[in-house]
Short mmCIF file of C-alpha atoms in Angstrom, two decimals:
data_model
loop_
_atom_site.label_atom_id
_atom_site.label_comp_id
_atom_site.label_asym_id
_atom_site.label_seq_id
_atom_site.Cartn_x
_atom_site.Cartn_y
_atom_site.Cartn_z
CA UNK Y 3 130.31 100.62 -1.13
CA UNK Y 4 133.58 98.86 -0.71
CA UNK Y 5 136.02 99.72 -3.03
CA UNK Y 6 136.29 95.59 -4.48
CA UNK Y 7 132.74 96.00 -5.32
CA UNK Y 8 133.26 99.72 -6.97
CA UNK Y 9 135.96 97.80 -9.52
CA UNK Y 10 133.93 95.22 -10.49
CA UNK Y 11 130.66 97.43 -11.40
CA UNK Y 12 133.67 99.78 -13.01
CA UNK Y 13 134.29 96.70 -15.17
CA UNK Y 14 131.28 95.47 -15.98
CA UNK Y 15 130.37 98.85 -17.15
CA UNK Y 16 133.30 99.07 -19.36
CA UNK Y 17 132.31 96.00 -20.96
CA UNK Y 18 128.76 97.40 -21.55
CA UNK Y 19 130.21 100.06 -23.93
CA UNK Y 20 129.08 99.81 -27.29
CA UNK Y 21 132.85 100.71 -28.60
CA UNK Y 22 134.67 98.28 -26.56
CA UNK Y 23 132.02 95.46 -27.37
CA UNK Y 24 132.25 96.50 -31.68
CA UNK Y 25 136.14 96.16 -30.64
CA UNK Y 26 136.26 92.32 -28.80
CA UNK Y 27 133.19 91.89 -32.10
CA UNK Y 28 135.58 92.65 -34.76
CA UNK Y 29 138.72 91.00 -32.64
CA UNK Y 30 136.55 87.69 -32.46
CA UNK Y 31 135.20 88.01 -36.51
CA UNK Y 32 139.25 88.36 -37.66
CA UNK Y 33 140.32 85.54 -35.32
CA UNK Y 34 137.71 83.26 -36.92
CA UNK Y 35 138.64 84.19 -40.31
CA UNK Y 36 142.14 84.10 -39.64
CA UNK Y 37 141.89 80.59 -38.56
CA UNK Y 38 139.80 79.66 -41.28
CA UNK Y 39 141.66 80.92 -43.77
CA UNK Y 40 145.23 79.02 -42.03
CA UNK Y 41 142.84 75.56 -42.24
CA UNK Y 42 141.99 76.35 -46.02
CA UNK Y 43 145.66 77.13 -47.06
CA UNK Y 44 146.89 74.00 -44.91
CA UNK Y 45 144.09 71.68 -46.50
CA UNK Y 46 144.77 73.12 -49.96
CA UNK Y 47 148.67 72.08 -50.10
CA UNK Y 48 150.25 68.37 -50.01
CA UNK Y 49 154.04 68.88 -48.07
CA UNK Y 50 156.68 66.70 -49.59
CA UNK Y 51 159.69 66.46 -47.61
CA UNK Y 52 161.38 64.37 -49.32
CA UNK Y 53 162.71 66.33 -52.00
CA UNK Y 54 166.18 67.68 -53.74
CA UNK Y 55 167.69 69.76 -56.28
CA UNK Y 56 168.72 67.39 -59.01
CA UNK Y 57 169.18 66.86 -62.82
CA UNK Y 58 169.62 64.14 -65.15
CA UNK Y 59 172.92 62.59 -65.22
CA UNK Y 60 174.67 62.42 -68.16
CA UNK Y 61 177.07 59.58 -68.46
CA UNK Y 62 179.92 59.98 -71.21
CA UNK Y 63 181.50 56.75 -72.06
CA UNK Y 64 183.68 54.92 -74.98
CA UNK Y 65 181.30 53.54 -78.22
CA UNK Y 66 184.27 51.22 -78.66
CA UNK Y 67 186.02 49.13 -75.95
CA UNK Y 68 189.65 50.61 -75.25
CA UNK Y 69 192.79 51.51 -73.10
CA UNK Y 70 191.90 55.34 -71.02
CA UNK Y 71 194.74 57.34 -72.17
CA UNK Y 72 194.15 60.75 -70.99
CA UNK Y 73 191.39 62.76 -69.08
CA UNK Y 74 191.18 66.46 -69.76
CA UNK Y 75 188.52 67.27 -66.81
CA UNK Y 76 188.04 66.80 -63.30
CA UNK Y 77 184.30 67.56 -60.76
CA UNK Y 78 183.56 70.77 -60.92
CA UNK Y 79 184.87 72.16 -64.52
CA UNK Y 80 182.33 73.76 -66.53
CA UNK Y 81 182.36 72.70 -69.86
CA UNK Y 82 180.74 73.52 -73.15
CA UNK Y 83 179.28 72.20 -76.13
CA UNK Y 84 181.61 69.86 -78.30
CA UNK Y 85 184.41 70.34 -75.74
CA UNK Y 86 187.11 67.19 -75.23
CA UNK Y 87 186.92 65.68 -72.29
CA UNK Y 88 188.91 62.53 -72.66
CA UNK Y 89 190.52 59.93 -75.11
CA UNK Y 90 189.82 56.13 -75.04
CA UNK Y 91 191.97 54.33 -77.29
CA UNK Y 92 191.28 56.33 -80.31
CA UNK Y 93 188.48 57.96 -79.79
CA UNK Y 94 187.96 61.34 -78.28
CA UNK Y 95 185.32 61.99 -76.09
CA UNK Y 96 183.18 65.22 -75.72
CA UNK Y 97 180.69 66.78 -74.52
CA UNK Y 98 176.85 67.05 -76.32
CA UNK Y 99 176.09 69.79 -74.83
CA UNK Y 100 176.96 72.52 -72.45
CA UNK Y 101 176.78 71.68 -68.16
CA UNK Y 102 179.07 70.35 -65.13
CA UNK Y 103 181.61 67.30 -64.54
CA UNK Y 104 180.63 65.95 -61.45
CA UNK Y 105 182.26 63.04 -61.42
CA UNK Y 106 185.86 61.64 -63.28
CA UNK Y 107 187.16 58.28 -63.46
CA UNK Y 108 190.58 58.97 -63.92
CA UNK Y 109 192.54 55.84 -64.35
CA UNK Y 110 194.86 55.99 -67.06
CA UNK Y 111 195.67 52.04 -68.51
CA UNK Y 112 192.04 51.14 -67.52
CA UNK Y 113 190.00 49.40 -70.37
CA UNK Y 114 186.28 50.69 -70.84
CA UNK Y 115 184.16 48.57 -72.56
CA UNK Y 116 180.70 50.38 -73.78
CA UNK Y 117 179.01 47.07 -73.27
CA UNK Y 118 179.55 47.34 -69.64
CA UNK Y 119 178.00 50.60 -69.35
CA UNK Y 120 181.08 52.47 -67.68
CA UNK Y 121 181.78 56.12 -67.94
CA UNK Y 122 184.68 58.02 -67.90
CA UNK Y 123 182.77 61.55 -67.09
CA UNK Y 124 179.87 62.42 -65.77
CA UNK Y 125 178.14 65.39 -65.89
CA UNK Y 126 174.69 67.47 -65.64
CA UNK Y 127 172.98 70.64 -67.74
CA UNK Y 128 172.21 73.27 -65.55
CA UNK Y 129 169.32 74.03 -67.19
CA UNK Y 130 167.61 70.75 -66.40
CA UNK Y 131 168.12 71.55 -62.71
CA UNK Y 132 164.22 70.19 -60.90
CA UNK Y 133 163.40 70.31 -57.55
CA UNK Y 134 162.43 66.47 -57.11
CA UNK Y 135 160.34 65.38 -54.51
CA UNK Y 136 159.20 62.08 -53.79
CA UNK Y 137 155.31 61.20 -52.65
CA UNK Y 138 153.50 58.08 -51.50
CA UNK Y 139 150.94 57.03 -54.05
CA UNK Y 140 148.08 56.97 -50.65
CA UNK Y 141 149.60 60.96 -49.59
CA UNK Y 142 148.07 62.98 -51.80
CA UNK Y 143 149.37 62.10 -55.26
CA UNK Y 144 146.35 61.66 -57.33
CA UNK Y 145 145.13 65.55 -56.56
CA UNK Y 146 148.68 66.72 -57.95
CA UNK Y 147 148.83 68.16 -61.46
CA UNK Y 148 151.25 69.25 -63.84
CA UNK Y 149 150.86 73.00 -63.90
CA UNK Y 150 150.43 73.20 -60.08
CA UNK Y 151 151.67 75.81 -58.44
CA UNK Y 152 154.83 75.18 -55.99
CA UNK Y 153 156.66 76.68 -52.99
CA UNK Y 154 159.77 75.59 -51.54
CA UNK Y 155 162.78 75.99 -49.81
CA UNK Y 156 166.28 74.27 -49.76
CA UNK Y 157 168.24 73.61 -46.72
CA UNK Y 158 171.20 75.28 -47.51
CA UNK Y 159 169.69 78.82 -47.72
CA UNK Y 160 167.60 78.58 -44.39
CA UNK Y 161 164.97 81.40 -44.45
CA UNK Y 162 164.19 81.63 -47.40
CA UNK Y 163 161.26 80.54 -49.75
CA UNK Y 164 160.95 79.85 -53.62
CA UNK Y 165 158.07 79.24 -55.90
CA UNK Y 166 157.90 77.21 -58.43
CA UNK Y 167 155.61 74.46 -60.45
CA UNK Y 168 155.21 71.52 -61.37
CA UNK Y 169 157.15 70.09 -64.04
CA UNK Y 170 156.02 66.33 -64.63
CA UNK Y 171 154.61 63.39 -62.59
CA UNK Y 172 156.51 60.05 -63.17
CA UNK Y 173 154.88 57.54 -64.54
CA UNK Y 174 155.76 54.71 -63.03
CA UNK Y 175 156.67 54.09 -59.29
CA UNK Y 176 159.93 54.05 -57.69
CA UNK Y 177 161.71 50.74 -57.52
CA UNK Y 178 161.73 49.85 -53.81
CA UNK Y 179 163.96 46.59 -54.74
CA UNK Y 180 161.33 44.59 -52.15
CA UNK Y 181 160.19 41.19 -53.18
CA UNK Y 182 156.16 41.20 -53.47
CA UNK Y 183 154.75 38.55 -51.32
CA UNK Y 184 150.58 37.87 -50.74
CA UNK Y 185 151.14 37.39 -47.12
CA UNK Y 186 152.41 40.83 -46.31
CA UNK Y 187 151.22 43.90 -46.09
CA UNK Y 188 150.96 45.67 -49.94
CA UNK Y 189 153.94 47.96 -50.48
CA UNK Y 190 152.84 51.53 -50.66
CA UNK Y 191 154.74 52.70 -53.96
CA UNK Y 192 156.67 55.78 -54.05
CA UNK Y 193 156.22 58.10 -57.57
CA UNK Y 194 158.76 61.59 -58.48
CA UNK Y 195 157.11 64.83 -58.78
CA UNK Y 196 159.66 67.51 -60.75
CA UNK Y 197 158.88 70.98 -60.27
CA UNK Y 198 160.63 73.73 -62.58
CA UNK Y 199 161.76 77.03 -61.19
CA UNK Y 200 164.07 79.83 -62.43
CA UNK Y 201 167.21 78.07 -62.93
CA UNK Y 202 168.98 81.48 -63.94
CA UNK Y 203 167.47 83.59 -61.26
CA UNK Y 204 169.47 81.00 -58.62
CA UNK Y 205 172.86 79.67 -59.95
CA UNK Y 206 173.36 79.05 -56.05
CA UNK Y 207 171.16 76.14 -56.40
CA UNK Y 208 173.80 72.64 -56.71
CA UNK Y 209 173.14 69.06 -57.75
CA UNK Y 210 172.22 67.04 -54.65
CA UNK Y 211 171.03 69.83 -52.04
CA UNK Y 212 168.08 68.68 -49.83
CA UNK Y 213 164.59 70.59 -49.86
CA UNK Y 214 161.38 70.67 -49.06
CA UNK Y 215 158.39 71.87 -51.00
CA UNK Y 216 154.68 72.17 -50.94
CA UNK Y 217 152.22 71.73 -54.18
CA UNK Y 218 148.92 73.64 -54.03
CA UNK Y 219 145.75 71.90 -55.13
CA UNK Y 220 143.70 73.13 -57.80
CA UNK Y 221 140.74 74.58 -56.94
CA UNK Y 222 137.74 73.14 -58.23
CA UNK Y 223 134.22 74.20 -58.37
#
């Protein structure tokens, strides 16, 4: 017999052991579950890219029009509760509660009037720190639920993943500032979805940073 024809029957024999067939058996049962199981986790979770660490601005302004006389913070300070931050005219300003100035307008001689709006600091609480993401109303939104359970990461820290869930769905859409018009296409609205997370377990979280997270669907029978 030549030796070409020896390999092959060699081979085919191999194959015809009942060990190396329970082997490829079990190889082919985990690949199929493993596959199935990668569709159900990728069907069972809405991405939402656009998303960001963020927290309600607080704005910190005059209740009486006056002259700025003197500013006693600048981005970045960590204040606390009750603490002056500046002095309008006669009135001292401070803050409510507890968080971080991220933003001063320091212009002594300039005249804030509380009809306007202006501020003279700005600032956040820490605690109020969301991941905020925001969805199309046609990508998934209507099978997301408060409670949901979150992962996500943040740009910054590359690597690593965070879990979280979700906090609240806005009510109301995004304003896109697009006039409506019956001869174009309808404007697919845009809503916020907060999720909550350990603010105190990651202080190295800032206002602003981008992220990306991933809401998991309920499961329902």
């Amino acid at each position: 017999m030549e030796p070409k024809k020896e390999i092959i029957k060699e081979n085919e024999s191999m194959f015809k052991k009942p060990w190396l067939q329970s082997v490829l058996g079990i190889s082919a049962i985990l690949l199929i579950a493993g596959s199935l199981l990668f569709y159900k986790i990728i069907s069972s979770r809405i991405s939402i890219d656009q998303s960001l660490v963020s927290a309600p601005v607080i704005l910190i302004g005059p209740e009486n029009a006056g002259i700025l006389e003197e500013v006693y913070v600048k981005a970045g300070d960590q204040v606390t509760a009750g603490q002056v931050l500046a002095r309008v005219g006669g009135e001292v300003l401070s803050a409510k509660v507890a968080g971080i100035v991220i933003e001063v307008n320091n212009t002594p001689g300039q005249v804030f009037n509380p009809i306007a709006g202006a501020a003279v600091v700005k600032m956040i609480d820490p605690a109020e720190l969301r991941i905020v993401g925001t969805i199309k109303e046609n990508d998934g939104l209507s099978e997301i639920h408060v409670g949901d359970p979150v992962a996500f990461t943040v740009d910054a820290f590359s690597g690593m993943n965070y879990v979280g869930v979700v906090d609240s769905i806005a009510p109301t859409s995004k304003e896109s500032g697009l006039a409506f018009s019956i001869s174009d296409k309808r404007e697919v609205k845009e809503f916020e979805i907060k999720v909550k997370y350990d603010v105190a377990a990651h202080p190295e979280f800032k206002n602003g940073m981008s992220a990306k997270m991933w809401v998991y669907k309920k499961i329902t029978k």
